PDB file of C-alpha atoms and ligand atoms in Angstrom:
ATOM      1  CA  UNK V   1     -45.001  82.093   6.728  1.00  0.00           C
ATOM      2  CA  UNK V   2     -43.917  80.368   3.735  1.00  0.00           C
ATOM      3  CA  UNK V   3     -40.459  80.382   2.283  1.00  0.00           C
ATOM      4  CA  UNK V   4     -40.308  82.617  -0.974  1.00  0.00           C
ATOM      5  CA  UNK V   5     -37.710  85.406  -2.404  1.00  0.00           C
ATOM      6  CA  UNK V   6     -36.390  86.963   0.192  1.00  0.00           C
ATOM      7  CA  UNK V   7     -37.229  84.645   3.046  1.00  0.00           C
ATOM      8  CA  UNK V   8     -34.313  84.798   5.869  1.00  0.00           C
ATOM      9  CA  UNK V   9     -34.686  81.184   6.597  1.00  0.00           C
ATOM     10  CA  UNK V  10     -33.414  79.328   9.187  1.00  0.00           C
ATOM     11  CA  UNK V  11     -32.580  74.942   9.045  1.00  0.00           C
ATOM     12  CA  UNK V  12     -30.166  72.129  10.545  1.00  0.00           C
ATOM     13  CA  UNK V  13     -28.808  70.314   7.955  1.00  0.00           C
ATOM     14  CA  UNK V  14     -27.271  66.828   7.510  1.00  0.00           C
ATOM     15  CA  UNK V  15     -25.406  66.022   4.703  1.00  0.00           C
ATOM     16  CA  UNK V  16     -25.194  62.459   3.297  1.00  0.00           C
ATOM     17  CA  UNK V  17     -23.544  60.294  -0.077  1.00  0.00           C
ATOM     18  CA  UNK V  18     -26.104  58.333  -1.301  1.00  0.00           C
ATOM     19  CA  UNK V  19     -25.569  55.259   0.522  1.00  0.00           C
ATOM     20  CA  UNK V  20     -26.295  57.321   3.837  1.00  0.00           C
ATOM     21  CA  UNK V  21     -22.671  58.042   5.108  1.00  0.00           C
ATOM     22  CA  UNK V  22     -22.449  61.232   6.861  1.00  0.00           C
ATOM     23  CA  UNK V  23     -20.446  63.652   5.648  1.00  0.00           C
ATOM     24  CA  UNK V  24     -20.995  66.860   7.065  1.00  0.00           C
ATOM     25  CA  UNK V  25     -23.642  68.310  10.018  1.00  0.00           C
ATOM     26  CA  UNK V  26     -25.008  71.600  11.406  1.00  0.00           C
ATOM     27  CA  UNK V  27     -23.659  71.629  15.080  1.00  0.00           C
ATOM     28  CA  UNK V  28     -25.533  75.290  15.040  1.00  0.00           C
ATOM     29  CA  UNK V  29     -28.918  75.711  13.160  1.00  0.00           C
ATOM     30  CA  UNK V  30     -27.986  78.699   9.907  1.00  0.00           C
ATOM     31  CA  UNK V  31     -29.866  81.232   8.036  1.00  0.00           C
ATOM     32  CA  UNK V  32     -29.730  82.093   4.903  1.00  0.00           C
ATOM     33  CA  UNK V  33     -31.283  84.308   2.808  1.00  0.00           C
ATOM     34  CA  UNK V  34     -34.033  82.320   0.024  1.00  0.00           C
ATOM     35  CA  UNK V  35     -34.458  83.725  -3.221  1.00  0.00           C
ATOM     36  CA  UNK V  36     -31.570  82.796  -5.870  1.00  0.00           C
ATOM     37  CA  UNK V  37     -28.624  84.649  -4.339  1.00  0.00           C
ATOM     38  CA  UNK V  38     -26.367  82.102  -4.542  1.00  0.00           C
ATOM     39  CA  UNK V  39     -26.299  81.344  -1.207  1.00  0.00           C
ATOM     40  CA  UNK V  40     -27.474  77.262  -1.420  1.00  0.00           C
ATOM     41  CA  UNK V  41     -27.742  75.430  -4.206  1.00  0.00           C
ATOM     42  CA  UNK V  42     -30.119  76.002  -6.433  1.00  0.00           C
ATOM     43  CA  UNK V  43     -32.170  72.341  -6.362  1.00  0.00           C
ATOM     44  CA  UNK V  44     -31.807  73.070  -2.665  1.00  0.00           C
ATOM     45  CA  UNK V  45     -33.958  76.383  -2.538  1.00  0.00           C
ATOM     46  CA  UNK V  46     -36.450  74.524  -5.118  1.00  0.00           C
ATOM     47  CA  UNK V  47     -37.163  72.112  -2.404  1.00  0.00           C
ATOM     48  CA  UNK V  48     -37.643  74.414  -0.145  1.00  0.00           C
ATOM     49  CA  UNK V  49     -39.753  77.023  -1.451  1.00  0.00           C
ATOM     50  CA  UNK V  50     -43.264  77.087  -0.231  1.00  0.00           C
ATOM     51  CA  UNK V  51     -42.163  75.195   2.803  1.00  0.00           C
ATOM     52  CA  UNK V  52     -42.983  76.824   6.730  1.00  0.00           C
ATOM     53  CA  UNK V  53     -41.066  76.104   9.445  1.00  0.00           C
ATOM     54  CA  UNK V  54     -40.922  72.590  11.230  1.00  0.00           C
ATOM     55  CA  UNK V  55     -41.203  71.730   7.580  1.00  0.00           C
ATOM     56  CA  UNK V  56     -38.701  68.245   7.201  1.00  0.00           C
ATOM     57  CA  UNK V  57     -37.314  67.480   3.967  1.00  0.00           C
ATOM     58  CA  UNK V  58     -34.859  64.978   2.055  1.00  0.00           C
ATOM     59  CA  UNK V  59     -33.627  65.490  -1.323  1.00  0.00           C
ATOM     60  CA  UNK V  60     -30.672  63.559  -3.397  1.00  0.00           C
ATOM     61  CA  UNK V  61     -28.416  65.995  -5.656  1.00  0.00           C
ATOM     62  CA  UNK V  62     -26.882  64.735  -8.487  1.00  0.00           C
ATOM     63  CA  UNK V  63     -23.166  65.975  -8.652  1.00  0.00           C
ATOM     64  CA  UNK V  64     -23.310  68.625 -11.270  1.00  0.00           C
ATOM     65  CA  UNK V  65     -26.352  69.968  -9.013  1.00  0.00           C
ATOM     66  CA  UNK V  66     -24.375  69.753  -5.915  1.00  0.00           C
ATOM     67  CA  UNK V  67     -20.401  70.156  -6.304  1.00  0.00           C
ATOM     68  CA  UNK V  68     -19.601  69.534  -9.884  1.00  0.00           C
ATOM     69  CA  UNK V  69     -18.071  66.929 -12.047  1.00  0.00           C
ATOM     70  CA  UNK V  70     -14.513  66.204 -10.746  1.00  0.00           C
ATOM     71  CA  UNK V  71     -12.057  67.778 -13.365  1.00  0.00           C
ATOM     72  CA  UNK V  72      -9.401  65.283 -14.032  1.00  0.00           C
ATOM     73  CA  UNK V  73      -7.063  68.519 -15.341  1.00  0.00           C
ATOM     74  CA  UNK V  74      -7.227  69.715 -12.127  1.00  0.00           C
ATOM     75  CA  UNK V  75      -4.997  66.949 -10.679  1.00  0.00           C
ATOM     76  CA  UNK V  76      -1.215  67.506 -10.821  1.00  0.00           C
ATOM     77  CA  UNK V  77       1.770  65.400 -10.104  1.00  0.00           C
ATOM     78  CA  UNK V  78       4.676  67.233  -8.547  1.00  0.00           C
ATOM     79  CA  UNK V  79       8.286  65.798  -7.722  1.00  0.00           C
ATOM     80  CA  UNK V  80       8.486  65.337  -3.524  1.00  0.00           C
ATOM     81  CA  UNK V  81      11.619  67.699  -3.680  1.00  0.00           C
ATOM     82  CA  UNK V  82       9.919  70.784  -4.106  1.00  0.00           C
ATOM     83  CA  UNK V  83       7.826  70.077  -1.192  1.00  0.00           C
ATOM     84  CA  UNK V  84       8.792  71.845   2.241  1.00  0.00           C
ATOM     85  CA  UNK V  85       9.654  68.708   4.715  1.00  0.00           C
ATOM     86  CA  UNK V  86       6.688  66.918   6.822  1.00  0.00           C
ATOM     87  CA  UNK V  87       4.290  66.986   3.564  1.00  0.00           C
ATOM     88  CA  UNK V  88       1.375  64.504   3.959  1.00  0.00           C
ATOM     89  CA  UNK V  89      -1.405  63.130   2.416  1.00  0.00           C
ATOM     90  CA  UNK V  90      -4.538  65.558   3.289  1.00  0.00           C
ATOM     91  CA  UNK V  91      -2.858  68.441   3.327  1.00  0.00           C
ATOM     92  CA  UNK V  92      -3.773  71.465   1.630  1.00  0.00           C
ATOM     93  CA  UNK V  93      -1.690  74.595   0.411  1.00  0.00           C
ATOM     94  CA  UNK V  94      -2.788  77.371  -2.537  1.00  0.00           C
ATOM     95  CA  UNK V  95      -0.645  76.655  -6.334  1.00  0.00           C
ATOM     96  CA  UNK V  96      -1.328  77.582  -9.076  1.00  0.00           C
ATOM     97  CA  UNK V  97      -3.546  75.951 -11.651  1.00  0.00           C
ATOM     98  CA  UNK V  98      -3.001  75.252 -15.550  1.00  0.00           C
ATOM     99  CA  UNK V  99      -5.038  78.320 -15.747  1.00  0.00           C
ATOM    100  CA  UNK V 100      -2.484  80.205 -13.842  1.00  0.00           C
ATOM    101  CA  UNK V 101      -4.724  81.382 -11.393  1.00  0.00           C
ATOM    102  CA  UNK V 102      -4.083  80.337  -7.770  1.00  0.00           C
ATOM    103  CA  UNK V 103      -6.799  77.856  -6.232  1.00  0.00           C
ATOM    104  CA  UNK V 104      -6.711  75.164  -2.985  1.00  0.00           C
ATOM    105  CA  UNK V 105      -4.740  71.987  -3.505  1.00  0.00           C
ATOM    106  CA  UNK V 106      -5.383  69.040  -1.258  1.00  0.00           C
ATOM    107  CA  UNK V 107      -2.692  66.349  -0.777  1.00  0.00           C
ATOM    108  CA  UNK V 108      -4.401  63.427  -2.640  1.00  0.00           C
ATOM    109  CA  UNK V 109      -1.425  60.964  -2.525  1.00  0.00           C
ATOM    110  CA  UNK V 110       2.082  60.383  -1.769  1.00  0.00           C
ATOM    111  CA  UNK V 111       4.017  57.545  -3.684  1.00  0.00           C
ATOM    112  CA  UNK V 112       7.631  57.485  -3.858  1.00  0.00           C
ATOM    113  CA  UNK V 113       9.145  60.932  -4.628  1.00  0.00           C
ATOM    114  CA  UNK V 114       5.515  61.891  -6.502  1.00  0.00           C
ATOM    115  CA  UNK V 115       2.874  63.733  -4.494  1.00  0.00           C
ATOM    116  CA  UNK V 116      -0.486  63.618  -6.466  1.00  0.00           C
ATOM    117  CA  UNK V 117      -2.092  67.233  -5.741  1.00  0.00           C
ATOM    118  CA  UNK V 118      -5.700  67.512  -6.276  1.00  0.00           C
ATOM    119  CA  UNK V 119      -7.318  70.745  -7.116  1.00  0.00           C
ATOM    120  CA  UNK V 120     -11.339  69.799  -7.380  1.00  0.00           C
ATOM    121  CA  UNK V 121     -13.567  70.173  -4.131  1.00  0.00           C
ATOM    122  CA  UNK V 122     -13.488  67.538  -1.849  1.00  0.00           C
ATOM    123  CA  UNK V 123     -17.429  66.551  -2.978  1.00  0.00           C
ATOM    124  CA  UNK V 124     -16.946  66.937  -6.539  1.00  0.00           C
ATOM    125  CA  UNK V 125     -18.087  64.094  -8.481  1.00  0.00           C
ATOM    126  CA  UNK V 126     -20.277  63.105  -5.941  1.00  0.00           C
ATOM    127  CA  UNK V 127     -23.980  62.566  -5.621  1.00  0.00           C
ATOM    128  CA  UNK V 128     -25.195  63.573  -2.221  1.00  0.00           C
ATOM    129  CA  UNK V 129     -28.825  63.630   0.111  1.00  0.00           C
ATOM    130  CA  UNK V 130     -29.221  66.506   2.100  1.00  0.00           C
ATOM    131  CA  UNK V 131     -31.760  65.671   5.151  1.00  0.00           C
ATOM    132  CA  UNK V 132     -33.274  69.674   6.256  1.00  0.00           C
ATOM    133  CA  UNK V 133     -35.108  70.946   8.434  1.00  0.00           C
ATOM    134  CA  UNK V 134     -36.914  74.216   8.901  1.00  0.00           C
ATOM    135  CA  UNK V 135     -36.810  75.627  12.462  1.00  0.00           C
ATOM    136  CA  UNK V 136     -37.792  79.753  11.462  1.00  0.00           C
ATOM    137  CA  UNK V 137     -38.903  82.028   8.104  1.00  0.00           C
ATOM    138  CA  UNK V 138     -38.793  85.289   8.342  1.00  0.00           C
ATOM    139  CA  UNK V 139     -39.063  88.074   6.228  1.00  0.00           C
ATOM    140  CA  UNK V 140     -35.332  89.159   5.485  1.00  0.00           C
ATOM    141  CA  UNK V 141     -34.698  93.202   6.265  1.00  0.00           C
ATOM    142  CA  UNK V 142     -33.222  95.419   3.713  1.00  0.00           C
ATOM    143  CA  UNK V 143     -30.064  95.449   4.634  1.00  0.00           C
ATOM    144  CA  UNK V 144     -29.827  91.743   3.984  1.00  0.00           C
ATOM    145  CA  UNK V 145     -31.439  91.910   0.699  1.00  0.00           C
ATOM    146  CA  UNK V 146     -29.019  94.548  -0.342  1.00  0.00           C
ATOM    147  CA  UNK V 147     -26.068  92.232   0.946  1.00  0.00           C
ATOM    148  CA  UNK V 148     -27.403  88.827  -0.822  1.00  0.00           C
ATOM    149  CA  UNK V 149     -27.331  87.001   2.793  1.00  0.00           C
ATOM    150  CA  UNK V 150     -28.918  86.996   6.167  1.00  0.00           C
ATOM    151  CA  UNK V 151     -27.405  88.647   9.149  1.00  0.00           C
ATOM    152  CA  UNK V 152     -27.992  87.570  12.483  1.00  0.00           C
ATOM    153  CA  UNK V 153     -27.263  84.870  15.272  1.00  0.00           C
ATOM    154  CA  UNK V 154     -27.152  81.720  12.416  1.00  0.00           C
ATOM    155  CA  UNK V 155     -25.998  84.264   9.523  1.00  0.00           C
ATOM    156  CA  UNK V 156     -23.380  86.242   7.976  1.00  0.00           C
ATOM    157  CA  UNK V 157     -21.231  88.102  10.593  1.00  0.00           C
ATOM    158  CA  UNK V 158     -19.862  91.398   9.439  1.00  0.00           C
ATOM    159  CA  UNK V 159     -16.122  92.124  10.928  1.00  0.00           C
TER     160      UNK V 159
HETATM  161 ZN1  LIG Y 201     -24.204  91.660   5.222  1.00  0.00          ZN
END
């Protein structure tokens, strides 16, 4: 069948910057439910919909497509002292942004008694080619409809 609203859909992706670098894998194929649910990007289900399974395809996302524009406001500098001990660059803790609203922090640099913290996702700013392929479409049950994902051995997992 083809992939259309409420496809469960199954894929392996690889995900690449533009100059081919890998920057992220499926080890495990996933499913996800198709149909504008939030659940993959949105130039991502275009490219997909339509498409049947063993179905191979390679698309390039611009960065506001894909992860966003970095936001420069979201980088803060903060004195070394009011760091716990042993803090290093990659790190991540929650803090709170300018908006006041708490939100992941990586570690972005260390220089002196400074430690640049960096609030944007890792991929923001970025343009980036994801490489998919289709392995299974299936209609998605009910119960996945009414929970905006697919259930399943490559989907959601309900505790
Ligand atoms: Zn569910």
């Amino acid at each position: 069948m083809k992939i259309e609203k409420n496809s469960a859909v199954t894929l392996h992706y690889k995900l690449s910057d533009v100059a081919g670098k890998v920057l992220e894998r499926s080890e495990e194929p996933m499913t996800y439910l198709h149909g504008g649910y939030g659940n993959l990007f949105v130039k991502v289900e275009q490219a997909l919909e339509g498409k049947t399974a063993g179905c191979q395809t390679t698309l390039e996302l611009a960065a506001q497509d894909a992860f966003g524009e970095r936001d420069e406001s979201l980088v803060q500098v903060i004195p070394k002292s009011e760091f716990p001990p042993g803090v290093k660059v990659g790190g991540q803790l929650q803090a709170q942004g300018r908006d006041g609203r708490a939100r992941m922090f990586s570690v972005a640099k260390i220089k002196g008694q400074s430690v640049m913290l960096d609030g944007n996702h890792p991929l923001a700013g970025k343009a980036l080619r994801f490489s998919l392929t289709v392995t299974e479409v299936r209609p998605a049950t009910d119960d996945e409809i009414a929970h905006g994902h697919a259930h399943g051995a490559h989907g959601h997992h309900h505790s």
